[in-house]
PDB file of C-alpha atoms in Angstrom:
ATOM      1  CA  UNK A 140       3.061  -9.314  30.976  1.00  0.00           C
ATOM      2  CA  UNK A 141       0.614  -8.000  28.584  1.00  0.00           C
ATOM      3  CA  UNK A 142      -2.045  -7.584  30.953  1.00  0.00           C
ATOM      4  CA  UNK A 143       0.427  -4.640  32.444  1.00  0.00           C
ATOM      5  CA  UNK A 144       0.849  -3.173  28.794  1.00  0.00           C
ATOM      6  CA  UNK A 145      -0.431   0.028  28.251  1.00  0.00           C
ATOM      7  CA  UNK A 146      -0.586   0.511  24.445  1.00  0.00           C
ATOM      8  CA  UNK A 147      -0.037   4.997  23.820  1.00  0.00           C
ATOM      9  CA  UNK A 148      -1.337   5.952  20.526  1.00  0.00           C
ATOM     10  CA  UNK A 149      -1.197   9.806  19.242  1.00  0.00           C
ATOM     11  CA  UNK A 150      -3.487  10.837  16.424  1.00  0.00           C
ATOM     12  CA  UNK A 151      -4.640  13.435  14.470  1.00  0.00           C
ATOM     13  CA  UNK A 152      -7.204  13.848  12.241  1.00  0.00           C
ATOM     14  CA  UNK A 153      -6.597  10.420  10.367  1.00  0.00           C
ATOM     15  CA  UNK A 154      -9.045   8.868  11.575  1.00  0.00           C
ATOM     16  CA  UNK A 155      -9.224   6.384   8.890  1.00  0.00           C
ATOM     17  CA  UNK A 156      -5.426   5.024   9.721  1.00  0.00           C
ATOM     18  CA  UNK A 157      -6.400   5.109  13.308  1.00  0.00           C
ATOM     19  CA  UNK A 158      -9.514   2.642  12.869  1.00  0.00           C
ATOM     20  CA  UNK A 159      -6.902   0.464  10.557  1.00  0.00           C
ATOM     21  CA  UNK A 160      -4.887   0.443  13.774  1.00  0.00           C
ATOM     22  CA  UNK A 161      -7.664  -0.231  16.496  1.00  0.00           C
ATOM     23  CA  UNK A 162      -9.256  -3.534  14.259  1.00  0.00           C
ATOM     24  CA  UNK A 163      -5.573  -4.623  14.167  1.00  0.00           C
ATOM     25  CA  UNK A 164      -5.637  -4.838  17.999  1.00  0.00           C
ATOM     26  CA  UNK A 165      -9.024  -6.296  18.237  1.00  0.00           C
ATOM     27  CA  UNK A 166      -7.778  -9.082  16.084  1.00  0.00           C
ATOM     28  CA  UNK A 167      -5.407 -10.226  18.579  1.00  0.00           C
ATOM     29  CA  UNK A 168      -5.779 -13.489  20.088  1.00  0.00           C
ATOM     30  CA  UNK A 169      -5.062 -11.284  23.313  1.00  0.00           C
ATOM     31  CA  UNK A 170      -5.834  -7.943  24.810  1.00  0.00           C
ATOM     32  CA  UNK A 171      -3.378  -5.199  26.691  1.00  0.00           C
ATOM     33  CA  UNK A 172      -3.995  -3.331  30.052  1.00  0.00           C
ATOM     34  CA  UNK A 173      -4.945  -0.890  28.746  1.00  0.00           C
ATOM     35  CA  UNK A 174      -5.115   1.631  25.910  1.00  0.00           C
ATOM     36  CA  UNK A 175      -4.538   5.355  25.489  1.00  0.00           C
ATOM     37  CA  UNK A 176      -5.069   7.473  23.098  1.00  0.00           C
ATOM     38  CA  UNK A 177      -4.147  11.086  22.844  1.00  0.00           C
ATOM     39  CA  UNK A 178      -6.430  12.823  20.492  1.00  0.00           C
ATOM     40  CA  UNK A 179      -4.832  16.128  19.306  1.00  0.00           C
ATOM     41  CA  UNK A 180      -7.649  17.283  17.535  1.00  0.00           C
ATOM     42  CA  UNK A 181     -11.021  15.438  19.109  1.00  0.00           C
ATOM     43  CA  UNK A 182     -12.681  14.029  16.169  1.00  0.00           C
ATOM     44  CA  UNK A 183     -11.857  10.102  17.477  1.00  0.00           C
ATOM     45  CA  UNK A 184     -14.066  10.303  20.344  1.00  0.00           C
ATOM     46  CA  UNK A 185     -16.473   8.379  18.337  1.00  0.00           C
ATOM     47  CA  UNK A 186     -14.300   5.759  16.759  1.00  0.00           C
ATOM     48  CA  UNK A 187     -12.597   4.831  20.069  1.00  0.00           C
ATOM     49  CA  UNK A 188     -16.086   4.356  21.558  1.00  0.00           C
ATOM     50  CA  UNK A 189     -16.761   1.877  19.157  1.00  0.00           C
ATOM     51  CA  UNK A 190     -14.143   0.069  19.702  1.00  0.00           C
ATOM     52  CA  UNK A 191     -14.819  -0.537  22.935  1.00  0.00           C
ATOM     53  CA  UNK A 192     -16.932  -3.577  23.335  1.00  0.00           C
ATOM     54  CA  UNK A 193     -14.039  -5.466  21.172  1.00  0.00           C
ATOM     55  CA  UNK A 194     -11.744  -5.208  23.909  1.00  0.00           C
ATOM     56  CA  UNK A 195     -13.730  -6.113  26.985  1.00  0.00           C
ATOM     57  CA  UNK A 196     -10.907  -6.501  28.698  1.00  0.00           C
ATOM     58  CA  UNK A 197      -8.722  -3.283  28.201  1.00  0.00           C
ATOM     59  CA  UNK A 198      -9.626  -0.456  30.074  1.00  0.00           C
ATOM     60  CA  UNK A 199      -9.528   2.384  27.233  1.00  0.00           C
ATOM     61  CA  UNK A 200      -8.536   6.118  28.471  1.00  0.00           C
ATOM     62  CA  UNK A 201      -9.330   8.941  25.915  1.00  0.00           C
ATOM     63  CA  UNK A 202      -7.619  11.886  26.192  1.00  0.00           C
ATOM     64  CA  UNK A 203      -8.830  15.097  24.329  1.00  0.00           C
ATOM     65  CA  UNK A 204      -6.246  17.902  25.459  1.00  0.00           C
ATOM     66  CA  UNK A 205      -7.881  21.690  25.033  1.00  0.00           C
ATOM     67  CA  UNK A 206      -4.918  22.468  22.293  1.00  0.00           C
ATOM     68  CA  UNK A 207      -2.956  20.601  19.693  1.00  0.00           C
ATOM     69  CA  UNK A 208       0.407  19.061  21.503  1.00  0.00           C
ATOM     70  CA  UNK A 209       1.832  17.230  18.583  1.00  0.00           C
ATOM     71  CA  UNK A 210       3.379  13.793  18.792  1.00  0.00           C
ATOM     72  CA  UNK A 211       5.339  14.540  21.375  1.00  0.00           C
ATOM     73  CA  UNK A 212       3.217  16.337  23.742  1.00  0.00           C
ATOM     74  CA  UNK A 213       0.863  14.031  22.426  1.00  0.00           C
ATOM     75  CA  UNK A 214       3.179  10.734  23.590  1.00  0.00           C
ATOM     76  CA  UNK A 215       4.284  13.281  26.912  1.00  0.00           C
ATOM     77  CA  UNK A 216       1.026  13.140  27.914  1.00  0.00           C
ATOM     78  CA  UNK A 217      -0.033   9.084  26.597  1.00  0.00           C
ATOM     79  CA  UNK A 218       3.440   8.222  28.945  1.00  0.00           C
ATOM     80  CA  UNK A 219       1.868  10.507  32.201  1.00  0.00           C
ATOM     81  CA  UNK A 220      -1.167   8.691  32.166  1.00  0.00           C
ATOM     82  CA  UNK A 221       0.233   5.200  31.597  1.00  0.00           C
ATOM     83  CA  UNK A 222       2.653   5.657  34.218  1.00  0.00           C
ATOM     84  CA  UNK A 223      -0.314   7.182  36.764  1.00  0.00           C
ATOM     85  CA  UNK A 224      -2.104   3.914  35.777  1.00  0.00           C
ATOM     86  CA  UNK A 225       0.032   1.696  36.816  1.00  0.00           C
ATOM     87  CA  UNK A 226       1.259  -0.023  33.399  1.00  0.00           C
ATOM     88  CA  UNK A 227       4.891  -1.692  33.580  1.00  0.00           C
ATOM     89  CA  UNK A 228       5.309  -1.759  29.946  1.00  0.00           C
ATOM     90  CA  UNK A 229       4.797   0.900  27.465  1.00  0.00           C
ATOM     91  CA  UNK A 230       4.086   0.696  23.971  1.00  0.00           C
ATOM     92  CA  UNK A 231       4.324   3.702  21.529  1.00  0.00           C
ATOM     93  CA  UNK A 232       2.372   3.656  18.019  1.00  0.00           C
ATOM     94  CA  UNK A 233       1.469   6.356  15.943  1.00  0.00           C
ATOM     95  CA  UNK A 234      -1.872   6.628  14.625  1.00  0.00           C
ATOM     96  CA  UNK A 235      -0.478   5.431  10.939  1.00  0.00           C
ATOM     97  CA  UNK A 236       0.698   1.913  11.796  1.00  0.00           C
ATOM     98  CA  UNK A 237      -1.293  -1.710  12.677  1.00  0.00           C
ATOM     99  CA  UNK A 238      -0.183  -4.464  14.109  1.00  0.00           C
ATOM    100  CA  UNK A 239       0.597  -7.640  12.473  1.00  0.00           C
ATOM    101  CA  UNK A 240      -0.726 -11.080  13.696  1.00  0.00           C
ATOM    102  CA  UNK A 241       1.475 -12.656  16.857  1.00  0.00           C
ATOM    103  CA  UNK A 242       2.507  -9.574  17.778  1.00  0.00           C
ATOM    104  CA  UNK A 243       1.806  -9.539  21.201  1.00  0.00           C
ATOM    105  CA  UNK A 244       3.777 -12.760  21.984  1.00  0.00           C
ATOM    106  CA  UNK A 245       6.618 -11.528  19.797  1.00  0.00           C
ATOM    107  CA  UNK A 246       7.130  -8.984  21.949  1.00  0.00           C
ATOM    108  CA  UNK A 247       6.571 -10.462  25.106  1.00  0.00           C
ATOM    109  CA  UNK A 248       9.648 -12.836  24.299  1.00  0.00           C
ATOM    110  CA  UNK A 249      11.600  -9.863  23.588  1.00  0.00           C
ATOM    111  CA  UNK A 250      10.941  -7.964  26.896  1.00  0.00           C
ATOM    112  CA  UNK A 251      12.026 -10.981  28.575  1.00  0.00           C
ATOM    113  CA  UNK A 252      15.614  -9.813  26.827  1.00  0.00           C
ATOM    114  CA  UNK A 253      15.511  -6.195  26.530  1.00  0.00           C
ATOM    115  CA  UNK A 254      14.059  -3.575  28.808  1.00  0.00           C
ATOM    116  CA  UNK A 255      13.790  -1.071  25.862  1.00  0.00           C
ATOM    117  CA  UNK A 256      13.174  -2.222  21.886  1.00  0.00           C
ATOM    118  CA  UNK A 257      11.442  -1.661  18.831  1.00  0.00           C
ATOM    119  CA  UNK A 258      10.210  -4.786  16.618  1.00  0.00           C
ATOM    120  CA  UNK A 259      10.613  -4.645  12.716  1.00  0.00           C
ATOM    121  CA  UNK A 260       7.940  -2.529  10.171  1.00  0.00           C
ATOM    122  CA  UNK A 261       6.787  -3.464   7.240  1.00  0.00           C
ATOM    123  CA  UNK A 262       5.914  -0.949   4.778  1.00  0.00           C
ATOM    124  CA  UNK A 263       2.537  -0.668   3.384  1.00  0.00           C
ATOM    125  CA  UNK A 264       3.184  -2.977   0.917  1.00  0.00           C
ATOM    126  CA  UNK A 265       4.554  -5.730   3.086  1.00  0.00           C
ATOM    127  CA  UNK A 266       8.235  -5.298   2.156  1.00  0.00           C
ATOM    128  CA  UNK A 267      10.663  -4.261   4.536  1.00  0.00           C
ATOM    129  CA  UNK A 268      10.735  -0.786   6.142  1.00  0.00           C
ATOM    130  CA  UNK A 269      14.669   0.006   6.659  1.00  0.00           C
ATOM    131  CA  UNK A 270      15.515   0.867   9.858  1.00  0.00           C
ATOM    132  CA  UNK A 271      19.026   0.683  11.192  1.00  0.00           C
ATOM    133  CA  UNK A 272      19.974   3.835  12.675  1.00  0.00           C
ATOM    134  CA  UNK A 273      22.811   4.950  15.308  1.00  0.00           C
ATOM    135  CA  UNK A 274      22.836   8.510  16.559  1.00  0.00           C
ATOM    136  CA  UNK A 275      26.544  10.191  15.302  1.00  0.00           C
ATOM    137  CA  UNK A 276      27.541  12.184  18.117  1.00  0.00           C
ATOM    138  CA  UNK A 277      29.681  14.365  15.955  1.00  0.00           C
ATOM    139  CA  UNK A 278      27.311  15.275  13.492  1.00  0.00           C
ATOM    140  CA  UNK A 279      25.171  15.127  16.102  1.00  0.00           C
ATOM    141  CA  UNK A 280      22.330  13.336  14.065  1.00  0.00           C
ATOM    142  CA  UNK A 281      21.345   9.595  13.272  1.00  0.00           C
ATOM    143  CA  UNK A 282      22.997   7.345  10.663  1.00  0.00           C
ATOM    144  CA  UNK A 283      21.490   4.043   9.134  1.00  0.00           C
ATOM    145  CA  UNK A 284      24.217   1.373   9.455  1.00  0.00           C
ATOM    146  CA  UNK A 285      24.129  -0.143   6.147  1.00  0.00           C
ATOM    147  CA  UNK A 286      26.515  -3.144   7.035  1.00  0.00           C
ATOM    148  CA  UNK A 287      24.026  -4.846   9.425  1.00  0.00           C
ATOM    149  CA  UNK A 288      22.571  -7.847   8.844  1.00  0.00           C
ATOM    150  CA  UNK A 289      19.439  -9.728  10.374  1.00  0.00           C
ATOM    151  CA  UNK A 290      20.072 -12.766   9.048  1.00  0.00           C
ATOM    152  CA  UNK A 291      23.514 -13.304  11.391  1.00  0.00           C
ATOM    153  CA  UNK A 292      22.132 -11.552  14.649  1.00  0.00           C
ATOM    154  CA  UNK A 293      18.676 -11.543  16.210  1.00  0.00           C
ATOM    155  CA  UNK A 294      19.161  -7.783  17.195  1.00  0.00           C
ATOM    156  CA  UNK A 295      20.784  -4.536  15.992  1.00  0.00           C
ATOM    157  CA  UNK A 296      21.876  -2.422  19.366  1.00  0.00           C
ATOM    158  CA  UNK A 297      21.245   1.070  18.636  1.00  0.00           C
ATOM    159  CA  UNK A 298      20.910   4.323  21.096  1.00  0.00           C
ATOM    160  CA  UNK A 299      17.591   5.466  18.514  1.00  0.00           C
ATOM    161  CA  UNK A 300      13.913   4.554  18.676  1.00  0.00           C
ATOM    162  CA  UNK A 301      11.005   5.390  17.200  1.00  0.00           C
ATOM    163  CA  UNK A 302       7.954   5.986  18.406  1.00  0.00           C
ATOM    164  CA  UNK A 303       6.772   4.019  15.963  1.00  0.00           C
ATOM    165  CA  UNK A 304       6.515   0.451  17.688  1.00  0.00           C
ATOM    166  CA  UNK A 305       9.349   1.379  20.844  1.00  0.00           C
ATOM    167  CA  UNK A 306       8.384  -0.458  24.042  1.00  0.00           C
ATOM    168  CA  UNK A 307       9.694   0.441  27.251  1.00  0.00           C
ATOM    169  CA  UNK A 308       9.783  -0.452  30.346  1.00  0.00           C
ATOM    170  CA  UNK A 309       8.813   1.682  33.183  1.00  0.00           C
ATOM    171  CA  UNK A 310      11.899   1.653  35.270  1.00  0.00           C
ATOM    172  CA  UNK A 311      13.547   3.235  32.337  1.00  0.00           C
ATOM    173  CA  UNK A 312      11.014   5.657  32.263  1.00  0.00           C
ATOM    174  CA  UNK A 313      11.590   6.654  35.724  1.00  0.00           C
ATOM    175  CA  UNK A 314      14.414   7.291  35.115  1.00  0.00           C
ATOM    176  CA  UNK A 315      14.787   9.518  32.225  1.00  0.00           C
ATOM    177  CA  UNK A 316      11.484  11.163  32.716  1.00  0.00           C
ATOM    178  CA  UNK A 317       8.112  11.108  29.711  1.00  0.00           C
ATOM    179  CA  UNK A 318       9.217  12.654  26.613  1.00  0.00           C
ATOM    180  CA  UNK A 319       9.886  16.093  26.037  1.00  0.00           C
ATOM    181  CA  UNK A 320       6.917  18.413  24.378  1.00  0.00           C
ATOM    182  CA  UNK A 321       9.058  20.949  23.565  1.00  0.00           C
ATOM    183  CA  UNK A 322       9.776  18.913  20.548  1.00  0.00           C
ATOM    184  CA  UNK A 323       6.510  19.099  19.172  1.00  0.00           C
ATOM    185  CA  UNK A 324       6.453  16.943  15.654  1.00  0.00           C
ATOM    186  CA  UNK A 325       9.998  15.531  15.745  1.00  0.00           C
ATOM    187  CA  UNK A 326      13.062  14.334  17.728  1.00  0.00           C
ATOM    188  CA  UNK A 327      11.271  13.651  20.529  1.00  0.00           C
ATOM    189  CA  UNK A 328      11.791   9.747  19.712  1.00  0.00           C
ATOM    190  CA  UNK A 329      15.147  10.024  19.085  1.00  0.00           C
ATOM    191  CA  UNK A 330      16.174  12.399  22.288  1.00  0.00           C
ATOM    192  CA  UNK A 331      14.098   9.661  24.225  1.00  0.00           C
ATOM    193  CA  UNK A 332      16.178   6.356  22.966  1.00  0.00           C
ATOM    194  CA  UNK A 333      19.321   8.416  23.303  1.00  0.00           C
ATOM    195  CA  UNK A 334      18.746   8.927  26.666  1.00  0.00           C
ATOM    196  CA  UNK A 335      17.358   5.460  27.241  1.00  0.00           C
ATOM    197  CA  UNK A 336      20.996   4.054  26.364  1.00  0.00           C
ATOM    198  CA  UNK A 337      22.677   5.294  29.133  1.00  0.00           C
ATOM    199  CA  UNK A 338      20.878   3.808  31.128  1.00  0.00           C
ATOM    200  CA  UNK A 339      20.090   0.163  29.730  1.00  0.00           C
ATOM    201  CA  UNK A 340      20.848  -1.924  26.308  1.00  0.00           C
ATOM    202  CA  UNK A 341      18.559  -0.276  23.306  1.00  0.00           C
ATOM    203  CA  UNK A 342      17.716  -3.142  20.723  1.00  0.00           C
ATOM    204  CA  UNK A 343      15.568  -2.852  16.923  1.00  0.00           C
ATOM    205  CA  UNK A 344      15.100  -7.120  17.126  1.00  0.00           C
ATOM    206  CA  UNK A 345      14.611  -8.874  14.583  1.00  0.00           C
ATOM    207  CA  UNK A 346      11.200  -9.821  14.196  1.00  0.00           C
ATOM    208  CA  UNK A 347       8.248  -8.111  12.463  1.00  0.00           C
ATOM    209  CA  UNK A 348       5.738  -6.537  14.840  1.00  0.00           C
ATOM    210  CA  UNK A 349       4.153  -3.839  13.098  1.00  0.00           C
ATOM    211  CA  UNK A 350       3.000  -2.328   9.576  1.00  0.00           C
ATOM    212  CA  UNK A 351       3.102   0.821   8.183  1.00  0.00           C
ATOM    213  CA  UNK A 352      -0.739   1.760   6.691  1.00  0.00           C
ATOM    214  CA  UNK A 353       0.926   4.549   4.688  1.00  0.00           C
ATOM    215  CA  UNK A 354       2.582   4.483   1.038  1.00  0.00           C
ATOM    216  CA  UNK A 355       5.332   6.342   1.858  1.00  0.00           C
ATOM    217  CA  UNK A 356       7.437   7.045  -1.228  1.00  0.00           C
ATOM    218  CA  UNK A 357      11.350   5.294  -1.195  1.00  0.00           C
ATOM    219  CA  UNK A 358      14.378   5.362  -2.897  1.00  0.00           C
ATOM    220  CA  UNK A 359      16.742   2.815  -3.525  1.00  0.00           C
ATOM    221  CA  UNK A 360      20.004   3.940  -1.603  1.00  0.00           C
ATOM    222  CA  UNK A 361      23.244   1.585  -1.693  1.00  0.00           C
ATOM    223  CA  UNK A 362      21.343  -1.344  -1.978  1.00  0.00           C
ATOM    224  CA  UNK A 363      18.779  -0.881   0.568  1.00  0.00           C
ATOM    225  CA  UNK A 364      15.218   0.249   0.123  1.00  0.00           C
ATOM    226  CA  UNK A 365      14.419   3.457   2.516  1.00  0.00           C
ATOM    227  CA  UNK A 366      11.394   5.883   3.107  1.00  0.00           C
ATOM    228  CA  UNK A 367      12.486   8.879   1.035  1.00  0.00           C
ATOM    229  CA  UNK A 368      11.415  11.324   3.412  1.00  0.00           C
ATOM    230  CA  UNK A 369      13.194  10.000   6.396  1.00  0.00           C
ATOM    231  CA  UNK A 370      16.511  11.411   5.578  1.00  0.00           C
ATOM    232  CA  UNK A 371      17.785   7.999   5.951  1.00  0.00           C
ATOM    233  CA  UNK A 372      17.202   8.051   9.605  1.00  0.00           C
TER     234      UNK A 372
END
C-alpha cells in the first residue's frame, strides 16, 4: 500500500520545520510513492533537492506555483497532482509536523479499516495534542467532545479532519473533488472531512502517527490539555 502513497506537504517559508519533517521520513524503515510538495513561496527548492538521494525510491514532485495559494490552494494543488500521478492513498502534512517512528505501518493497518482517518499528534513536547472534534451543524462550527475516551475504543468517528496527518483514499476524493482554494489559510480541512462523511466512515484512531515541531501555547480546559489558539477545535 505504501508504495501507492503519495505524501502532500504545503510550506512556507519555514524551512527549518520542513527539513525537521523530510529527515523524519528518511528515517523510515520504508519509503512512499511518492512525495509532493507545494512550495508557496520557493525558497525549498534547495532543501527538497537534498533530500533526494535519501529516498531513492520516492519519486519527489516540487511544485513552485507563480503566487502564494495558501494551505489550501497549496493542498488543492498537492491533491491535483497526486491524483494525476496515480497515488491511491493520500496523505496531508503541513510543513510544521514529523513523523514518529512506525508510522507508516500504523497507518497501513488503519487503511485496511477506514477509507478516510487521521492518526494521533503529539505536541512538541511529546504529550498529547487534543483532538476530538465533531462539526455542530447548528452553530455551524466544530466542537471537541470532551467525554471520549481512547482507552475504551480504538477510534473516535468524527465528520472533521485536519490536514494535519488526514489520509484519504482516492475514491473518496473522486468523489468530493480536491479541496477548495477559495479557503485560503483555513476551513479548507474541515469543509473537506465534512464532506468526506457523507460519503464514507471518518475516524481520528487511536494511535500516534505524527508530532507537532511547534510549541504551541495551551490551556488547561475541563480537564483536558488543548492548543490555545485552536479555539478548541
Amino acid at each position: 500500500m505504501l508504495e501507492n502513497t503519495a505524501i502532500i506537504v504545503v510550506t512556507y517559508r519555514r524551512n527549518e520545520l520542513l527539513q525537521l519533517l523530510l529527515d523524519s521520513l528518511a528515517d523510515q524503515d520504508r519509503a512512499p510513492g511518492w512525495v509532493v510538495v507545494v512550495d508557496n513561496d520557493g525558497q525549498a527548492g534547495s532543501l527538497v533537492d537534498k533530500i533526494r538521494p535519501t529516498l531513492p525510491a520516492t519519486r519527489i514532485e516540487y511544485r513552485r506555483p507563480a503566487s502564494n495559494l495558501g494551505g489550501a490552494g497549496g493542498f488543492a494543488l498537492g491533491v491535483e497532482t497526486a491524483m494525476a500521478l496515480g497515488a491511491e492513498w493520500l496523505w496531508f502534512m503541513d510543513d510544521d509536523v514529523m513523523l514518529l517512528p512506525d508510522a507508516f505501518p500504523r497507518m497501513e493497518q488503519w487503511a485496511k479499516k477506514h477509507q478516510m482517518f487521521i492518526g494521533r499528534r503529539q505536541n512538541h513536547d511529546g504529550s498529547e495534542f487534543f483532538y476530538q472534534p465533531r462539526f455542530n451543524s447548528f452553530l455551524a462550527i466544530p466542537l471537541p467532545d470532551l467525554s471520549f475516551d481512547f482507552t475504551k475504543a480504538e477510534a473516535f468517528l468524527t465528520d472533521v479532519v485536519s490536514f494535519e496527518g488526514c489520509v484519504v483514499h482516492r475514491s473518496i476524493v473522486e468523489q468530493i473533488g480536491i479541496p477548495d482554494a477559495r479557503f485560503f489559510l483555513s476551513w479548507d480541512d474541515i469543509i473537506y472531512g465534512w464532506l468526506a462523511a457523507h460519503h464514507t466512515q471518518v475516524a481520528i484512531v487511536s494511535d500516534f502517527i505524527l508530532r507537532r515541531t511547534q510549541d504551541v501555547p495551551t490551556i488547561r480546559f475541563l480537564g483536558r490539555q488543548v492548543a490555545k489558539p485552536s479555539h478548541l477545535y
